[in-house]
mmCIF file of C-alpha atoms and ligand atoms in Angstrom:
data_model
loop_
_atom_site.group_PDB
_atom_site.id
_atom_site.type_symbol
_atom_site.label_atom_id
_atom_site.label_comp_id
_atom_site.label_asym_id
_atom_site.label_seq_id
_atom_site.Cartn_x
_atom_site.Cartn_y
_atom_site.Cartn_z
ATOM 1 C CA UNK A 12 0.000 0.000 0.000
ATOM 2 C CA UNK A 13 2.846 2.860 0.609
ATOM 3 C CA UNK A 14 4.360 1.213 -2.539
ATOM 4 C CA UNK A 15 0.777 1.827 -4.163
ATOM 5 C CA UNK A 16 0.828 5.740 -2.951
ATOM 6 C CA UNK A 17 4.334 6.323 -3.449
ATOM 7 C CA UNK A 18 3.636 5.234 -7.390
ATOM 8 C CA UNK A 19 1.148 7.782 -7.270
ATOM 9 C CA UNK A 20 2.332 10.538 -6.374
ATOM 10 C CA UNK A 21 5.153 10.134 -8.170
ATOM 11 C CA UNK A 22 3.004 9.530 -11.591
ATOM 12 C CA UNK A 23 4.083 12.362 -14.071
ATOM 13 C CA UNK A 24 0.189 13.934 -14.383
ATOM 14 C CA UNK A 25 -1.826 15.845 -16.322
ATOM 15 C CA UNK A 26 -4.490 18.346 -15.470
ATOM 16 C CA UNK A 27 -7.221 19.200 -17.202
ATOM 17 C CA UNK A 28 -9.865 20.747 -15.307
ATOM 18 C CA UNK A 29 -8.750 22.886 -12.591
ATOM 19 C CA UNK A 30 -10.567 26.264 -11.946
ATOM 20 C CA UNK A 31 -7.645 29.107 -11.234
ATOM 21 C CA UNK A 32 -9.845 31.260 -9.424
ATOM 22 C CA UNK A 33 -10.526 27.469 -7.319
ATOM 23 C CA UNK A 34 -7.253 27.539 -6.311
ATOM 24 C CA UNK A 35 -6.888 30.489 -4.471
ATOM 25 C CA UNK A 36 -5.896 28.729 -0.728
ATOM 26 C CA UNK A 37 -7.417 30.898 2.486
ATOM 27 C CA UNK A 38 -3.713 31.941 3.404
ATOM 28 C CA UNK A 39 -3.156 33.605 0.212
ATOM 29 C CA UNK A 40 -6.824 35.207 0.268
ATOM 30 C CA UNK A 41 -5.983 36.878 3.517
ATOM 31 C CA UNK A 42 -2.459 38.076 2.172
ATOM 32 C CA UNK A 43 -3.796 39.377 -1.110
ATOM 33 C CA UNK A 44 -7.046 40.933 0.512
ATOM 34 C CA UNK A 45 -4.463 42.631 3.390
ATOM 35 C CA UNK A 46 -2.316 44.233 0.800
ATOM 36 C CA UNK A 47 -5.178 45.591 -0.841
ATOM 37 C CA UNK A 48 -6.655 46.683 2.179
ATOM 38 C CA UNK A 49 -10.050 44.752 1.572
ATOM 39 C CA UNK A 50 -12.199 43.371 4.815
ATOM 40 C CA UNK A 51 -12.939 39.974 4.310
ATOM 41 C CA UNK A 52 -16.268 38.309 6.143
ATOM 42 C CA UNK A 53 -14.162 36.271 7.893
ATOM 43 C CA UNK A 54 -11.915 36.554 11.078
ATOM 44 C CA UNK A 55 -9.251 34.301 9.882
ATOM 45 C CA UNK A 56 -8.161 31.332 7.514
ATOM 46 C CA UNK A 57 -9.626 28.205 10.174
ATOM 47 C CA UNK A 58 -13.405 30.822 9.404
ATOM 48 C CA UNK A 59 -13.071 30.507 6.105
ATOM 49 C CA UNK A 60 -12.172 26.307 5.837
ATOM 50 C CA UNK A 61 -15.065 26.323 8.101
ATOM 51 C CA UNK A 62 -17.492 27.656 5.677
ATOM 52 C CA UNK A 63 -16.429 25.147 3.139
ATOM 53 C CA UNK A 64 -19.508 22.539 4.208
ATOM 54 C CA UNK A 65 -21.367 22.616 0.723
ATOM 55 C CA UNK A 66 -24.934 20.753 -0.265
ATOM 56 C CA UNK A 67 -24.265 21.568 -3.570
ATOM 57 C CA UNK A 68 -22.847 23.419 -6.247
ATOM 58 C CA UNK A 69 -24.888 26.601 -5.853
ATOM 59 C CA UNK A 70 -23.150 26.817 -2.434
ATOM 60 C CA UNK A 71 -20.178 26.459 -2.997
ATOM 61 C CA UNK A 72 -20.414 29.091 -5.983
ATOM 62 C CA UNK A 73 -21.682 31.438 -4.128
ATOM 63 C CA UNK A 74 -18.485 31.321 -1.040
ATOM 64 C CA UNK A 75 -16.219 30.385 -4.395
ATOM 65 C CA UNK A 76 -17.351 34.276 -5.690
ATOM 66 C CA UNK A 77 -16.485 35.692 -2.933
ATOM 67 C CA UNK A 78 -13.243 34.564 -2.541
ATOM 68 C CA UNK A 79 -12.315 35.761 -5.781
ATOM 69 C CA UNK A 80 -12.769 39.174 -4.813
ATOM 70 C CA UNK A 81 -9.643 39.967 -3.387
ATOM 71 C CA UNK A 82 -7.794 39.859 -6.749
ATOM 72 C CA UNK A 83 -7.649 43.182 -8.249
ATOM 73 C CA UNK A 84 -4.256 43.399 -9.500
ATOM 74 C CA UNK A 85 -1.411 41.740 -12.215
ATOM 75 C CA UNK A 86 0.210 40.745 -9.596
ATOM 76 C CA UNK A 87 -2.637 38.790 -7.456
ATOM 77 C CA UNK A 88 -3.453 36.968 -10.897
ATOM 78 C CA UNK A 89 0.125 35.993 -11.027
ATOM 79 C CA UNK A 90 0.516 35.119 -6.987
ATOM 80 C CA UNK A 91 -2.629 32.958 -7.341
ATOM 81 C CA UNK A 92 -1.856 30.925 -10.567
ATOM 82 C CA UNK A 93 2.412 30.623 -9.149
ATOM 83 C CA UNK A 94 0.696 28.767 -6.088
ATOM 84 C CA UNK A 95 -1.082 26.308 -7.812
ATOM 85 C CA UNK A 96 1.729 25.927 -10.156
ATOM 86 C CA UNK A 97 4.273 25.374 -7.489
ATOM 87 C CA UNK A 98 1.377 22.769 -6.340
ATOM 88 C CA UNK A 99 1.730 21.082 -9.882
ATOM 89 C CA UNK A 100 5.476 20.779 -9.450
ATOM 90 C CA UNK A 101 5.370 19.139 -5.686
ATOM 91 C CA UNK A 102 2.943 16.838 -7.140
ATOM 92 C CA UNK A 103 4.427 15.522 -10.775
ATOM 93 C CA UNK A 104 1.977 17.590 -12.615
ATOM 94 C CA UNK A 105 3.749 18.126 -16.292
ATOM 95 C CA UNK A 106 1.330 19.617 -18.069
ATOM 96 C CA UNK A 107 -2.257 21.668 -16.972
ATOM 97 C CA UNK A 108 -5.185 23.112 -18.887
ATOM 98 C CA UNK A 109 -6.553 26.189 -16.573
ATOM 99 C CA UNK A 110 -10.218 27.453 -16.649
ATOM 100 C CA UNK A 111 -10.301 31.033 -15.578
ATOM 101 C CA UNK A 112 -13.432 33.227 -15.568
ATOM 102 C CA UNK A 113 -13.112 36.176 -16.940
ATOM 103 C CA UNK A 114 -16.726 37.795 -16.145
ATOM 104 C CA UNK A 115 -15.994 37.196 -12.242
ATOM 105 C CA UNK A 116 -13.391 39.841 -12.661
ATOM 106 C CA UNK A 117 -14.685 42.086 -15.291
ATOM 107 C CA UNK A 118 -18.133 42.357 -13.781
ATOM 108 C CA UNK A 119 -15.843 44.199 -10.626
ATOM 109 C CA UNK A 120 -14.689 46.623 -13.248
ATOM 110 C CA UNK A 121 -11.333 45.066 -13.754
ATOM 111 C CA UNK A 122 -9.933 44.989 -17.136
ATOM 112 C CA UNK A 123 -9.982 41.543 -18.908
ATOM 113 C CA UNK A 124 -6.233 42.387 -19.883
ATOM 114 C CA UNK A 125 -4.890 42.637 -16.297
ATOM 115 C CA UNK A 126 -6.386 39.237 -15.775
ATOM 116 C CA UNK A 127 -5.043 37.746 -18.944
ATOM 117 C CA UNK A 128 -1.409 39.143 -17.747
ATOM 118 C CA UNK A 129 -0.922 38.063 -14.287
ATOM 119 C CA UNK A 130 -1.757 34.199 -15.094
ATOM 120 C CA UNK A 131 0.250 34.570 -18.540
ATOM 121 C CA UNK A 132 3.469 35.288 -16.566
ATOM 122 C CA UNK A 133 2.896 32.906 -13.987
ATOM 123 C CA UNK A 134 2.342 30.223 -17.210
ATOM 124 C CA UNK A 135 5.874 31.295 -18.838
ATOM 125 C CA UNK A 136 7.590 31.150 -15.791
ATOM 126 C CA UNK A 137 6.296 28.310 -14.576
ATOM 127 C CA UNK A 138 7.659 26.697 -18.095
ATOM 128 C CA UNK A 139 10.786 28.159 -18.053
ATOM 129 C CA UNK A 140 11.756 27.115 -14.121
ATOM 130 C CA UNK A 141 10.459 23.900 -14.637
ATOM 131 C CA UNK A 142 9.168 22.586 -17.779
ATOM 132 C CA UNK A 143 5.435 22.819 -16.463
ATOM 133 C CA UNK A 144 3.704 23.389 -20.121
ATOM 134 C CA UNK A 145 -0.037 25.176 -19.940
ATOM 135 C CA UNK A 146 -2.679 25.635 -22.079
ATOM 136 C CA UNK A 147 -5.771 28.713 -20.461
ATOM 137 C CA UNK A 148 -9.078 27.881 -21.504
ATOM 138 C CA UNK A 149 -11.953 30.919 -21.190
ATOM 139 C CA UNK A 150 -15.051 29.495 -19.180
ATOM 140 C CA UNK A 151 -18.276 31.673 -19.532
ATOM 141 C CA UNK A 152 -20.376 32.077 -16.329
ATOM 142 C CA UNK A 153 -23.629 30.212 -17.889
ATOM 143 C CA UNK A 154 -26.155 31.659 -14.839
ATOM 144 C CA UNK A 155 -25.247 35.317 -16.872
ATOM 145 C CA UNK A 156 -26.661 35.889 -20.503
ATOM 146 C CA UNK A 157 -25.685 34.512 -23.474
ATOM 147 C CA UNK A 158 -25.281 38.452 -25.085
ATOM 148 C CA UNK A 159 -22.674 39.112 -21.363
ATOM 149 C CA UNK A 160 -20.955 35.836 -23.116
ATOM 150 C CA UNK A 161 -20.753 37.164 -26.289
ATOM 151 C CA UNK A 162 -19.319 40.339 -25.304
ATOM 152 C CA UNK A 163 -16.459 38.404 -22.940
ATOM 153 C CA UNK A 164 -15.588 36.981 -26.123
ATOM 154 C CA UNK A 165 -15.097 40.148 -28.279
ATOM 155 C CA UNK A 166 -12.729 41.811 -25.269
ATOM 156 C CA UNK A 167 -10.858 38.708 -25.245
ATOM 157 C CA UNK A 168 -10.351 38.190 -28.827
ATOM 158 C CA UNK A 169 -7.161 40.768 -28.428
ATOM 159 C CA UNK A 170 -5.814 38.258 -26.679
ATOM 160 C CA UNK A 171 -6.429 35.451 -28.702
ATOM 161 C CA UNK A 172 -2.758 33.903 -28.879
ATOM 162 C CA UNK A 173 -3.335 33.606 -24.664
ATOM 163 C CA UNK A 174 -6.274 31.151 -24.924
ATOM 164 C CA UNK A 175 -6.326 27.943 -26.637
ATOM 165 C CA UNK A 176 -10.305 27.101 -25.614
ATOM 166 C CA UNK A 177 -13.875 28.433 -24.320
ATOM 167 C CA UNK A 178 -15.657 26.363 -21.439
ATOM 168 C CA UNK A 179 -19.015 26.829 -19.740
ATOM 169 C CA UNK A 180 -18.990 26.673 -15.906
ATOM 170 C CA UNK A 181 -20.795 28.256 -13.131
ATOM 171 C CA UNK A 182 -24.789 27.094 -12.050
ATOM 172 C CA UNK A 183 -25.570 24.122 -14.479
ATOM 173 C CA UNK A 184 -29.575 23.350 -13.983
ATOM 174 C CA UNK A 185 -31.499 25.737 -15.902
ATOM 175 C CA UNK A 186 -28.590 26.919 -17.889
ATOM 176 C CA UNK A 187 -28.243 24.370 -20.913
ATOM 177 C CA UNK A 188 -25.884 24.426 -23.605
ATOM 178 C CA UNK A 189 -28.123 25.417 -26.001
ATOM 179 C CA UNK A 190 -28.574 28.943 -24.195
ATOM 180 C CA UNK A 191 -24.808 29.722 -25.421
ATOM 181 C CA UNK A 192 -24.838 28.013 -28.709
ATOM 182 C CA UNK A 193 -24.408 31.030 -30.865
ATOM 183 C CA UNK A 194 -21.521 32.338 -28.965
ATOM 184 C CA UNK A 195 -19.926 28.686 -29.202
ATOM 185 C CA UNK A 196 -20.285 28.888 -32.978
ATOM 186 C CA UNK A 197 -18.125 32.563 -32.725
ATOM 187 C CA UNK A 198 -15.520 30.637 -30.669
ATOM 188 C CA UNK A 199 -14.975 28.047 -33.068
ATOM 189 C CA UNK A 200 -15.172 29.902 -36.108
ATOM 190 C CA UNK A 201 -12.044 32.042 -34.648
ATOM 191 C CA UNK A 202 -10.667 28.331 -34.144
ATOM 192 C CA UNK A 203 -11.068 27.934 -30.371
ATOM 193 C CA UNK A 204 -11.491 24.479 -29.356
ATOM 194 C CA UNK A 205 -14.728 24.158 -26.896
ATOM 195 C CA UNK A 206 -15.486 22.119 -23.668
ATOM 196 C CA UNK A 207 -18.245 22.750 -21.449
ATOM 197 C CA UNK A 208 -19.454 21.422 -17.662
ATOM 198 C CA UNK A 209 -22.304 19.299 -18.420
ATOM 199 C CA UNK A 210 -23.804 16.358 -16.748
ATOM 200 C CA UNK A 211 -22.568 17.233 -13.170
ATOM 201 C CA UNK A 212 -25.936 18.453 -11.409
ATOM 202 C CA UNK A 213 -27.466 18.653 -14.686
ATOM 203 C CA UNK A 214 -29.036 15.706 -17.313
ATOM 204 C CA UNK A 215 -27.810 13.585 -19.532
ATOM 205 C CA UNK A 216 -29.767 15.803 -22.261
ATOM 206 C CA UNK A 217 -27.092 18.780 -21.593
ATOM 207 C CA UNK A 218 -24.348 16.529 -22.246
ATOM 208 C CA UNK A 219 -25.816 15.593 -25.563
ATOM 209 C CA UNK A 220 -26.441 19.464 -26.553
ATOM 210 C CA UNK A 221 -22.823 20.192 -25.283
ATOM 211 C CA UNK A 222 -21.726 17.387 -27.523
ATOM 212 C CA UNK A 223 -23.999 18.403 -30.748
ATOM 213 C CA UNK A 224 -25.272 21.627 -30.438
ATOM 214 C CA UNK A 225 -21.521 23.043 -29.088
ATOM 215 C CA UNK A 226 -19.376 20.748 -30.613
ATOM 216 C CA UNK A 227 -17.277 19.996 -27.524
ATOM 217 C CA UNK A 228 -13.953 18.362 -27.289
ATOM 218 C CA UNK A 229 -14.399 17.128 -24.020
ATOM 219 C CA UNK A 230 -16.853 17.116 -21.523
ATOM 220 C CA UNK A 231 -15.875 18.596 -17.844
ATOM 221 C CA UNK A 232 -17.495 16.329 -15.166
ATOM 222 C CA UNK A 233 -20.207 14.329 -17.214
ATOM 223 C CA UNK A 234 -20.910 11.827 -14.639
ATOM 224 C CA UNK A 235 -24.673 11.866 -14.839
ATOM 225 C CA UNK A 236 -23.912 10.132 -18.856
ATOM 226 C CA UNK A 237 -24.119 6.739 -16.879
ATOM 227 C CA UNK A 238 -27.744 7.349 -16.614
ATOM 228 C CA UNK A 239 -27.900 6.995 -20.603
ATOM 229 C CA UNK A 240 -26.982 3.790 -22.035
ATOM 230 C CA UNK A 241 -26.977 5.486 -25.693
ATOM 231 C CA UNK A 242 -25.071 8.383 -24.343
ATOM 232 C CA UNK A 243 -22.920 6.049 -22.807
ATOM 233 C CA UNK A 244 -22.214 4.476 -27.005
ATOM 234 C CA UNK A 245 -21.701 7.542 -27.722
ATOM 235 C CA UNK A 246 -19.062 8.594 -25.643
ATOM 236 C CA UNK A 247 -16.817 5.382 -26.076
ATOM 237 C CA UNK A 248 -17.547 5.273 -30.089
ATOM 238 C CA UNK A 249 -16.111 8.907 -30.307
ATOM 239 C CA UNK A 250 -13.663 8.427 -28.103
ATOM 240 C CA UNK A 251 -14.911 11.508 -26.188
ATOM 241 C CA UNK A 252 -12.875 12.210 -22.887
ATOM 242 C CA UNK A 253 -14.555 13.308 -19.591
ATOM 243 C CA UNK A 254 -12.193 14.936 -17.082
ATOM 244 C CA UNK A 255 -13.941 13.805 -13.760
ATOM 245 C CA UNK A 256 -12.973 15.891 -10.537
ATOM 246 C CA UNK A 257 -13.410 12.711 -7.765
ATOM 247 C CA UNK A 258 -13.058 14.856 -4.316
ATOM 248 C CA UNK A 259 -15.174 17.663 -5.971
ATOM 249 C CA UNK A 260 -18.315 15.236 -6.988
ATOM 250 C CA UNK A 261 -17.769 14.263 -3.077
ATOM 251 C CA UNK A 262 -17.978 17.627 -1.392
ATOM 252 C CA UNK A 263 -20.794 18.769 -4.111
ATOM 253 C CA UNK A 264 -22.721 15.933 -3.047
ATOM 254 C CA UNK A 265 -22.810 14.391 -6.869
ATOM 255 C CA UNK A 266 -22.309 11.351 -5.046
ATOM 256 C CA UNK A 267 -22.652 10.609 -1.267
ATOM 257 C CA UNK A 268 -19.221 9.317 -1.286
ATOM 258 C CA UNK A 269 -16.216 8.050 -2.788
ATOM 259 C CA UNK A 270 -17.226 4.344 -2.995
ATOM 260 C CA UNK A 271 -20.313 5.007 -4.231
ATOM 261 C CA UNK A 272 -18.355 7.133 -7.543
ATOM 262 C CA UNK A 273 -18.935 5.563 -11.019
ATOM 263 C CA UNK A 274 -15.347 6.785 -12.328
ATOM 264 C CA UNK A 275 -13.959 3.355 -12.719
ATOM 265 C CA UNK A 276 -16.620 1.934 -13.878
ATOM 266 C CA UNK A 277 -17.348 4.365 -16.736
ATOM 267 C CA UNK A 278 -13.413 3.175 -17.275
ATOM 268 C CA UNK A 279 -14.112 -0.276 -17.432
ATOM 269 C CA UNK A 280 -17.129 0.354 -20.132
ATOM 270 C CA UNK A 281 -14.470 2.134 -22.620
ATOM 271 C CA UNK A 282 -15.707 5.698 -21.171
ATOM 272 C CA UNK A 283 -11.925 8.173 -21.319
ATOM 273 C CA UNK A 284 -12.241 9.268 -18.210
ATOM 274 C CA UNK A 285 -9.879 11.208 -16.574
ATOM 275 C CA UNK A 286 -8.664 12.444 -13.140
ATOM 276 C CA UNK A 287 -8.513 16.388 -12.515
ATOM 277 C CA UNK A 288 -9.491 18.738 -8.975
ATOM 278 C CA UNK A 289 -11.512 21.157 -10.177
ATOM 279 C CA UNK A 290 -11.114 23.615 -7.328
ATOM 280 C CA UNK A 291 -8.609 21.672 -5.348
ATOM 281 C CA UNK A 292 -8.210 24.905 -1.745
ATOM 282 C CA UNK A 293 -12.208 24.364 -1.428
ATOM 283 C CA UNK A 294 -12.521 20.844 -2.335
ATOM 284 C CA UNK A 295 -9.696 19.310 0.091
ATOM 285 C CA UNK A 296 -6.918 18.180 -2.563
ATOM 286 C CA UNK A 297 -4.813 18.561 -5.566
ATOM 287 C CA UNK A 298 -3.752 15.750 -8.697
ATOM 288 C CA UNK A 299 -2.275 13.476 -5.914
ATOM 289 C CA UNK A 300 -5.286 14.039 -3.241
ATOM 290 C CA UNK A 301 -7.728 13.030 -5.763
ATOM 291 C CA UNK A 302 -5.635 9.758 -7.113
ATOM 292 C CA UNK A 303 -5.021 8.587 -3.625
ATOM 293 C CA UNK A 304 -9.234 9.209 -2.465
ATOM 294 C CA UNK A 305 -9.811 6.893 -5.356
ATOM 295 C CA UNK A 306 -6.932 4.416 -4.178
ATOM 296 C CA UNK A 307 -8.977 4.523 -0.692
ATOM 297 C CA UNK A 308 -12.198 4.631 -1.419
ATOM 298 C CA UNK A 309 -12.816 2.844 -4.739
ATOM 299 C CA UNK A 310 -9.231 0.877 -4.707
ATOM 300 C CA UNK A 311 -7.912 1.877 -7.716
ATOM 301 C CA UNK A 312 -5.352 -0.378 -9.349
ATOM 302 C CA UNK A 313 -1.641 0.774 -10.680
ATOM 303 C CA UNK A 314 -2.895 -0.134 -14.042
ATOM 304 C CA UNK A 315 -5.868 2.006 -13.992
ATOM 305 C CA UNK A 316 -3.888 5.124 -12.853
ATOM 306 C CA UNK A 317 -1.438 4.332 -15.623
ATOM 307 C CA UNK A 318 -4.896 4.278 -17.670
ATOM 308 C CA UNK A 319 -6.013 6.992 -16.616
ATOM 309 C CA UNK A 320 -3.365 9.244 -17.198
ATOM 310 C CA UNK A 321 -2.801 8.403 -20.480
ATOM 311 C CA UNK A 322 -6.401 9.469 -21.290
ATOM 312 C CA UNK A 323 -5.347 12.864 -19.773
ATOM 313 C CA UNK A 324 -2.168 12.785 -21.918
ATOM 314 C CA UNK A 325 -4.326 11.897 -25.296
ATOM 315 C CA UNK A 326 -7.658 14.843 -24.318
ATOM 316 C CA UNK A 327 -4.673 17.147 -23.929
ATOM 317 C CA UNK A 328 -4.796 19.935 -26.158
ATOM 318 C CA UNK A 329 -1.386 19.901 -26.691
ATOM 319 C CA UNK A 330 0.911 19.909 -29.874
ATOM 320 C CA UNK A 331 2.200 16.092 -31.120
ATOM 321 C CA UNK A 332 5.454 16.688 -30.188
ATOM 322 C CA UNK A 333 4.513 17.519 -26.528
ATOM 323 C CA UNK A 334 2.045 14.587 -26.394
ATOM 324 C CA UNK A 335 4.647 11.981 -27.463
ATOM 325 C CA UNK A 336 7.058 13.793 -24.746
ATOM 326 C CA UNK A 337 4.229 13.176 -22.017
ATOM 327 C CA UNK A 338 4.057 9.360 -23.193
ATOM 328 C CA UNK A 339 7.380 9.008 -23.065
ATOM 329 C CA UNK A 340 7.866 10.314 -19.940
ATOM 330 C CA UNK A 341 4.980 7.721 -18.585
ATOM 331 C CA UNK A 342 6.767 5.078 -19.844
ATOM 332 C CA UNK A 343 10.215 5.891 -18.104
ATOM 333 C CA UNK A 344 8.640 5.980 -14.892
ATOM 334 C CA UNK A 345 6.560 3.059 -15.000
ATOM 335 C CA UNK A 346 9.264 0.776 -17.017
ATOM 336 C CA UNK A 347 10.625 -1.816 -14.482
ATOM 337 C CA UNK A 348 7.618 -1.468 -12.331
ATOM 338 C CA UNK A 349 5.298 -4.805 -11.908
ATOM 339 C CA UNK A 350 1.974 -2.981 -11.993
ATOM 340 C CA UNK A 351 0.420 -6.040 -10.684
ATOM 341 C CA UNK A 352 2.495 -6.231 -7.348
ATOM 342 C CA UNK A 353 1.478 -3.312 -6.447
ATOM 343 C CA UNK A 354 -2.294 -3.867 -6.079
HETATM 344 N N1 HPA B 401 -18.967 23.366 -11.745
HETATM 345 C C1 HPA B 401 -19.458 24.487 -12.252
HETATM 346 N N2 HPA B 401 -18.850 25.649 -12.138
HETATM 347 C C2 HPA B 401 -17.694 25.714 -11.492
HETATM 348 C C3 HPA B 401 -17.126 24.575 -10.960
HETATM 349 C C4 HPA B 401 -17.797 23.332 -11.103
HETATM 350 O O1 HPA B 401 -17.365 22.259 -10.665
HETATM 351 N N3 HPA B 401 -15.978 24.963 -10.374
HETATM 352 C C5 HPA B 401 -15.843 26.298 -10.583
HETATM 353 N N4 HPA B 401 -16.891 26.747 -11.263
HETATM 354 ZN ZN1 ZN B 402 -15.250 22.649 -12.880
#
């Protein structure tokens, strides 16, 4: 068994669902809100873990907001995204695909550019130091309008060489796909790739608009497909990646807990799954907290992990060159290794 966590958290990862603004830990909330002489509604960082007791997603949206408030600056963007980045090296994390929200910050009258800055530096440097490569990915808050959407996407078209993607996050029920399906169409005719949340809270039916009406290249969660046996077809025949956040579905309440999560199985039907942590200071872990919850709770094999890796290394949106790299370095580290004796 330490054998079995040691080869886990040693895995060379990738990430491809991970919220920036989700990463912001309490410490750094306080330090950032301090310098910019903001009061927080909280007394100190043990208040603020406190709060973190969700029901669902709305709540934890609505603490997850607030949080973000502190950032005003270049330099908070770039604090924030360093942190998680220095995060991705402790853990074996070589290569990440970051949602950030623009409208969280521009709705505060910050300027889309400021935001676009401080995580671009942290990216570069984080690639230069050590070899951490990045792709951003623009998520549109899908409880605003479709025309707020719309407009996101014209200020960030400036920075179009920044952003390989656009997502859909934020409240799922009552927010379908189709509600953004024009903007999606803008998005990809500038030759963004798309992904949206789907099939987390909400139905099956949103993760079939996300896949036909949007044109998706992955899904983000899509858990709730297992309810759809044709949906199900679908997703193995295309070869259509999910990137499944284990600890978050536990704290949202997707599922009651982490033996009862249909990850594996979904793996086991053909299903690319893949392992990612979503908003890793509210949901209790990072790459290597989420691999070893599933070791614990659902007993994930060494060939599985190995598995599911890969599938993170093949959804990447990453050049060939890279991809092969990221393969390669999988191999090294699992060459010599009897998978089997560790189980
Ligand atoms: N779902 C929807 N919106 C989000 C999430 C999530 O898991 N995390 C941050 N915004
Ligand atoms: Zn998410």
């Amino acid at each position: 068994m330490t054998d079995m966590k040691q080869f886990l958290t040693g895995l060379p990862k990738v990430e491809l669902h991970l919220h920036i603004e989700g990463s912001l830990e309490p410490e750094l909330m306080f330090e950032i809100g301090k310098r910019n002489g903001l009061d927080l509604p909280f007394d100190s960082v043990e208040a603020v873990r406190a709060a973190y007791n969700f029901h669902n997603l709305q709540e934890f949206l609505d603490i997850y907001y607030q949080g973000a408030q502190v950032l005003l600056k270049e330099q908070d963007f770039y604090d924030m995204t360093m942190a998680y980045l220095k995060r991705c090296q402790a853990q074996h994390v070589r290569h990440t695909e970051l949602f950030f929200d623009p409208q969280t910050h521009t709705d505060r009258g910050i300027e889309i550019g400021v935001v676009f800055q401080g995580i671009t530096r942290a990216l570069k440097d984080a690639q230069a130091q050590w070899g951490i490569s990045s792709q951003l990915i623009l998520c549109f808050l899908r409880h605003l309008s479709a025309e707020a959407a719309m407009d996101t996407l014209e200020a960030a078209l400036p920075y179009r060489e920044h952003f390989i993607g656009v997502g859909l996050d934020s409240s799922e029920v009552g927010h379908p796909p189709e509600k953004f399906k024009a903007v999606f169409e803008r998005a990809l005719t500038e030759g963004l790739l798309t992904v949206a949340h789907a099939g987390e809270e909400g139905p099956p039916d949103y993760i079939w608009q996300a896949l036909d009406l949007l044109k998706v290249s992955r899904i983000d969660h899509g858990v709730r497909c297992a309810e759809d046996d044709l949906l199900v077809k679908r997703l193995v025949d295309t070869n259509m990646p999910l990137t499944v956040c284990p600890l978050s579905n536990i704290r949202l309440c997707v599922f009651r807990e982490m033996g009862d999560h249909n990850i594996l199985s979904l793996l086991e039907r053909g299903v690319r799954v893949t392992v990612n942590s979503d908003d890793p200071a509210y949901f209790g872990g990072y790459m290597n907290e989420n691999f070893l919850a599933l070791l614990e709770g659902l007993q994930l094999s060494a060939q599985q992990a190995v598995t599911l890796v890969r599938n993170g290394i093949d959804a990447s949106f990453i050049s060939d060159a890279r991809r092969q790299a990221l393969h390669a370095e999988l191999d090294a580290y699992v060459k010599g290794v009897d998978l089997s004796s560790l189980n």
